[in-house]
Amino acid sequence: MAIPDRPTTLRRNILVVAIDEADAKHLRSSLENLEHQVIAVAATGTAAIDLAREHAPDLVLMDVVLDGELDGIEAATLIQEELAISTVFTCSQGDGIRLAHAKRARPAGFLFKPFDLKVLHCTLEVAFSMVDLQRQMDEQTSQFEALDERREKEFDRVRKQLFDSKKMEIVGALTGIIAHDFNNMLLPILGYSNLLVDALQDQPELSKLASEISTAANDSTSLTRQLLAFSRR
């Protein structure tokens, strides 16, 4: 079997999971010929999950049929769900029923035994294209989610500003109404207190009291002017 004329240029880390030791050695040799790195080899689904957690490979090449508690389909499903790492299933031509079940694990491809180097190369190219596309989509989704979060925060900030602005507008309106009414009440107090001051010139003590009333009324009038000015802002 000749090496493809155009080997994959991007070196990838691959986890090989094979029940047959000869298949595992053949896959390792073929992958290294294609300039990939086999980071580990496992023979069971449980070992595959542990190694995937430890090494975080770019792709898993996994036998559909494995010994132990987990078959390849179950192991691939758990690896995809927990680590978001895709799998290419390796299988025999007679595994039709298992293949139908394997599709539920959303694999990145299938590789049939006996392995052919050119077919392996093409299968990996397609699988990595799918993996890269999914990664780009996930990154874009994350960016959109981050953008939505920033927009939501900005919306909350603007909404709070509008609420505060409306609140101040209401406070200003109420202040104007109260100040206007209070000013109307002060006018007669101020007028009559001035009249009392003039009328009580011959009674100094009473005139002094009337003068204090007039002063207080003037101070209150000044305060109402400030409140009215605030209400017009």
Tab-separated table of C-alpha atoms in Angstrom:
chain	number	residue	atom	x	y	z
A	1	MET	CA	0.000	0.000	0.000
A	2	ALA	CA	1.507	3.306	-1.074
A	3	ILE	CA	1.357	6.447	0.999
A	4	PRO	CA	-1.012	9.049	-0.515
A	5	ASP	CA	0.613	11.619	-2.765
A	6	ARG	CA	-0.690	14.452	-0.564
A	7	PRO	CA	-0.397	13.456	3.114
A	8	THR	CA	-2.170	15.527	5.722
A	9	THR	CA	0.108	18.475	6.575
A	10	LEU	CA	-1.462	19.334	9.921
A	11	ARG	CA	-0.210	16.970	12.611
A	12	ARG	CA	-3.069	15.717	14.786
A	13	ASN	CA	-3.188	13.807	18.062
A	14	ILE	CA	-5.178	10.606	17.745
A	15	LEU	CA	-6.292	8.023	20.281
A	16	VAL	CA	-6.496	4.483	18.881
A	17	VAL	CA	-8.935	2.040	20.479
A	18	ALA	CA	-8.741	-1.468	19.026
A	19	ILE	CA	-9.656	-4.870	20.403
A	20	ASP	CA	-7.105	-6.588	18.187
A	21	GLU	CA	-3.443	-5.840	18.899
A	22	ALA	CA	-2.466	-6.352	15.253
A	23	ASP	CA	-5.077	-3.793	14.152
A	24	ALA	CA	-3.750	-1.339	16.736
A	25	LYS	CA	-0.160	-1.720	15.493
A	26	HIS	CA	-1.248	-1.379	11.869
A	27	LEU	CA	-3.237	1.771	12.617
A	28	ARG	CA	-0.369	3.296	14.607
A	29	SER	CA	2.074	2.668	11.752
A	30	SER	CA	-0.345	4.030	9.141
A	31	LEU	CA	-1.149	7.141	11.170
A	32	GLU	CA	2.530	7.867	11.732
A	33	ASN	CA	3.105	7.509	7.974
A	34	LEU	CA	0.446	10.180	7.544
A	35	GLU	CA	2.449	12.350	9.985
A	36	HIS	CA	-0.059	12.112	12.821
A	37	GLN	CA	0.720	11.455	16.481
A	38	VAL	CA	-0.790	8.419	18.199
A	39	ILE	CA	-0.953	9.644	21.774
A	40	ALA	CA	-2.168	6.340	23.252
A	41	VAL	CA	-3.674	2.948	22.451
A	42	ALA	CA	-6.542	1.355	24.382
A	43	ALA	CA	-8.319	-1.982	24.102
A	44	THR	CA	-11.484	-1.271	26.128
A	45	GLY	CA	-14.109	1.426	26.242
A	46	THR	CA	-13.342	2.301	29.874
A	47	ALA	CA	-9.634	2.720	29.125
A	48	ALA	CA	-10.498	4.843	26.084
A	49	ILE	CA	-12.539	7.250	28.203
A	50	ASP	CA	-9.759	7.554	30.800
A	51	LEU	CA	-7.120	8.200	28.119
A	52	ALA	CA	-9.339	10.722	26.351
A	53	ARG	CA	-9.747	12.632	29.602
A	54	GLU	CA	-5.998	12.532	30.197
A	55	HIS	CA	-4.731	13.451	26.708
A	56	ALA	CA	-7.659	15.294	25.060
A	57	PRO	CA	-6.943	13.965	21.548
A	58	ASP	CA	-8.132	15.667	18.383
A	59	LEU	CA	-9.857	12.463	17.260
A	60	VAL	CA	-10.535	8.911	18.410
A	61	LEU	CA	-10.259	5.868	16.117
A	62	MET	CA	-12.444	3.314	17.884
A	63	ASP	CA	-13.544	-0.257	17.198
A	64	VAL	CA	-17.310	-0.597	17.287
A	65	VAL	CA	-16.896	-3.952	19.053
A	66	LEU	CA	-14.902	-3.915	22.299
A	67	ASP	CA	-14.537	-6.201	25.296
A	68	GLY	CA	-15.632	-5.058	28.734
A	69	GLU	CA	-18.561	-3.138	30.159
A	70	LEU	CA	-18.710	-0.570	27.351
A	71	ASP	CA	-18.650	-1.213	23.630
A	72	GLY	CA	-17.179	1.309	21.203
A	73	ILE	CA	-20.498	3.039	20.574
A	74	GLU	CA	-21.166	3.638	24.268
A	75	ALA	CA	-17.597	4.808	24.898
A	76	ALA	CA	-17.677	7.169	21.896
A	77	THR	CA	-20.992	8.622	23.037
A	78	LEU	CA	-19.636	9.350	26.522
A	79	ILE	CA	-16.437	10.890	25.120
A	80	GLN	CA	-18.453	13.110	22.789
A	81	GLU	CA	-20.871	14.203	25.505
A	82	GLU	CA	-18.236	14.841	28.171
A	83	LEU	CA	-15.234	16.032	26.155
A	84	ALA	CA	-16.705	17.059	22.773
A	85	ILE	CA	-14.188	14.802	20.996
A	86	SER	CA	-15.329	13.108	17.792
A	87	THR	CA	-14.826	9.470	16.860
A	88	VAL	CA	-14.230	7.557	13.640
A	89	PHE	CA	-15.512	4.009	14.052
A	90	THR	CA	-13.489	1.096	12.745
A	91	CYS	CA	-15.558	-1.970	11.889
A	92	SER	CA	-15.973	-5.011	9.690
A	93	GLN	CA	-18.176	-5.159	6.622
A	94	GLY	CA	-20.522	-7.554	8.429
A	95	ASP	CA	-21.310	-5.175	11.292
A	96	GLY	CA	-24.457	-3.838	9.634
A	97	ILE	CA	-26.715	-3.933	12.705
A	98	ARG	CA	-24.048	-2.340	14.889
A	99	LEU	CA	-23.415	0.353	12.268
A	100	ALA	CA	-27.058	1.363	12.329
A	101	HIS	CA	-26.782	1.729	16.102
A	102	ALA	CA	-23.407	3.481	15.801
A	103	LYS	CA	-24.918	6.310	13.751
A	104	ARG	CA	-26.743	7.473	16.873
A	105	ALA	CA	-23.349	8.400	18.364
A	106	ARG	CA	-22.881	10.940	15.517
A	107	PRO	CA	-19.420	9.706	14.448
A	108	ALA	CA	-17.130	11.713	12.204
A	109	GLY	CA	-16.804	8.716	9.882
A	110	PHE	CA	-16.446	4.957	9.425
A	111	LEU	CA	-13.354	2.993	8.476
A	112	PHE	CA	-13.790	-0.594	7.293
A	113	LYS	CA	-11.354	-3.437	7.808
A	114	PRO	CA	-8.955	-4.409	6.315
A	115	PHE	CA	-7.472	-0.928	6.488
A	116	ASP	CA	-6.260	0.742	3.312
A	117	LEU	CA	-3.856	3.647	3.709
A	118	LYS	CA	-5.456	5.811	1.040
A	119	VAL	CA	-8.931	5.192	2.435
A	120	LEU	CA	-7.623	5.961	5.933
A	121	HIS	CA	-6.122	9.200	4.650
A	122	CYS	CA	-9.363	10.286	2.952
A	123	THR	CA	-11.483	9.271	5.950
A	124	LEU	CA	-9.314	11.315	8.278
A	125	GLU	CA	-9.373	14.325	5.958
A	126	VAL	CA	-13.165	14.291	5.941
A	127	ALA	CA	-13.330	13.658	9.698
A	128	PHE	CA	-10.969	16.510	10.554
A	129	SER	CA	-12.851	18.818	8.220
A	130	MET	CA	-16.019	18.009	10.146
A	131	VAL	CA	-14.225	18.438	13.482
A	132	ASP	CA	-12.772	21.799	12.444
A	133	LEU	CA	-16.134	22.957	11.125
A	134	GLN	CA	-17.860	21.962	14.361
A	135	ARG	CA	-15.167	23.747	16.382
A	136	GLN	CA	-15.636	26.916	14.317
A	137	MET	CA	-19.390	26.703	14.781
A	138	ASP	CA	-18.940	26.236	18.536
A	139	GLU	CA	-16.601	29.234	18.674
A	140	GLN	CA	-19.063	31.355	16.721
A	141	THR	CA	-21.866	30.207	18.994
A	142	SER	CA	-19.781	31.193	22.020
A	143	GLN	CA	-19.073	34.576	20.453
A	144	PHE	CA	-22.766	35.111	19.759
A	145	GLU	CA	-23.617	34.086	23.310
A	146	ALA	CA	-20.990	36.494	24.650
A	147	LEU	CA	-22.362	39.201	22.368
A	148	ASP	CA	-25.886	38.492	23.557
A	149	GLU	CA	-24.668	38.687	27.146
A	150	ARG	CA	-22.986	42.049	26.474
A	151	ARG	CA	-26.121	43.297	24.738
A	152	GLU	CA	-28.235	42.146	27.661
A	153	LYS	CA	-25.955	43.964	30.105
A	154	GLU	CA	-26.057	47.083	27.935
A	155	PHE	CA	-29.837	46.813	27.719
A	156	ASP	CA	-30.053	46.531	31.515
A	157	ARG	CA	-27.762	49.545	31.889
A	158	VAL	CA	-29.809	51.660	29.464
A	159	ARG	CA	-33.052	50.483	31.047
A	160	LYS	CA	-31.751	51.497	34.483
A	161	GLN	CA	-30.720	54.892	33.115
A	162	LEU	CA	-34.162	55.385	31.617
A	163	PHE	CA	-35.800	54.287	34.850
A	164	ASP	CA	-33.636	56.668	36.898
A	165	SER	CA	-34.304	59.461	34.414
A	166	LYS	CA	-38.056	58.839	34.544
A	167	LYS	CA	-37.919	58.645	38.318
A	168	MET	CA	-36.170	62.009	38.501
A	169	GLU	CA	-38.699	63.424	36.048
A	170	ILE	CA	-41.547	62.310	38.313
A	171	VAL	CA	-39.778	63.616	41.421
A	172	GLY	CA	-39.214	66.926	39.641
A	173	ALA	CA	-42.860	67.197	38.656
A	174	LEU	CA	-44.044	66.442	42.198
A	175	THR	CA	-41.498	68.889	43.589
A	176	GLY	CA	-42.820	71.599	41.276
A	177	ILE	CA	-46.415	70.992	42.303
A	178	ILE	CA	-45.575	71.023	46.024
A	179	ALA	CA	-43.326	74.074	45.700
A	180	HIS	CA	-45.986	75.967	43.737
A	181	ASP	CA	-48.684	75.210	46.307
A	182	PHE	CA	-46.372	76.020	49.183
A	183	ASN	CA	-45.418	79.302	47.555
A	184	ASN	CA	-49.111	80.218	47.240
A	185	MET	CA	-49.531	79.608	50.964
A	186	LEU	CA	-46.485	81.694	51.800
A	187	LEU	CA	-47.649	84.788	49.904
A	188	PRO	CA	-50.402	85.791	52.348
A	189	ILE	CA	-48.183	84.923	55.324
A	190	LEU	CA	-45.446	87.158	53.956
A	191	GLY	CA	-47.897	89.965	53.125
A	192	TYR	CA	-49.713	89.966	56.443
A	193	SER	CA	-46.482	89.656	58.459
A	194	ASN	CA	-45.150	92.792	56.751
A	195	LEU	CA	-48.409	94.601	57.574
A	196	LEU	CA	-48.084	93.515	61.215
A	197	VAL	CA	-44.536	94.818	61.390
A	198	ASP	CA	-45.750	98.243	60.216
A	199	ALA	CA	-48.850	98.181	62.439
A	200	LEU	CA	-46.932	97.270	65.586
A	201	GLN	CA	-44.268	99.934	65.444
A	202	ASP	CA	-45.372	101.274	68.847
A	203	GLN	CA	-45.198	97.767	70.366
A	204	PRO	CA	-41.573	96.686	69.920
A	205	GLU	CA	-41.923	93.188	71.334
A	206	LEU	CA	-44.857	92.268	69.100
A	207	SER	CA	-43.252	94.028	66.159
A	208	LYS	CA	-40.123	91.907	66.666
A	209	LEU	CA	-42.219	88.697	66.569
A	210	ALA	CA	-43.958	89.852	63.408
A	211	SER	CA	-40.546	90.649	61.888
A	212	GLU	CA	-39.330	87.103	62.649
A	213	ILE	CA	-42.437	85.719	60.938
A	214	SER	CA	-41.681	87.886	57.915
A	215	THR	CA	-38.029	86.726	57.823
A	216	ALA	CA	-39.037	83.068	58.019
A	217	ALA	CA	-41.575	83.591	55.238
A	218	ASN	CA	-38.915	85.223	53.038
A	219	ASP	CA	-36.507	82.319	53.674
A	220	SER	CA	-39.239	79.828	52.811
A	221	THR	CA	-40.041	81.748	49.640
A	222	SER	CA	-36.370	81.503	48.607
A	223	LEU	CA	-36.474	77.742	49.215
A	224	THR	CA	-39.592	77.315	47.069
A	225	ARG	CA	-37.879	79.202	44.225
A	226	GLN	CA	-35.009	76.705	44.371
A	227	LEU	CA	-37.464	73.800	44.340
A	228	LEU	CA	-39.289	75.281	41.354
A	229	ALA	CA	-35.976	75.742	39.527
A	230	PHE	CA	-35.129	72.067	40.230
A	231	SER	CA	-38.512	70.903	38.902
A	232	ARG	CA	-37.872	72.645	35.552
A	233	ARG	CA	-34.601	70.846	34.819
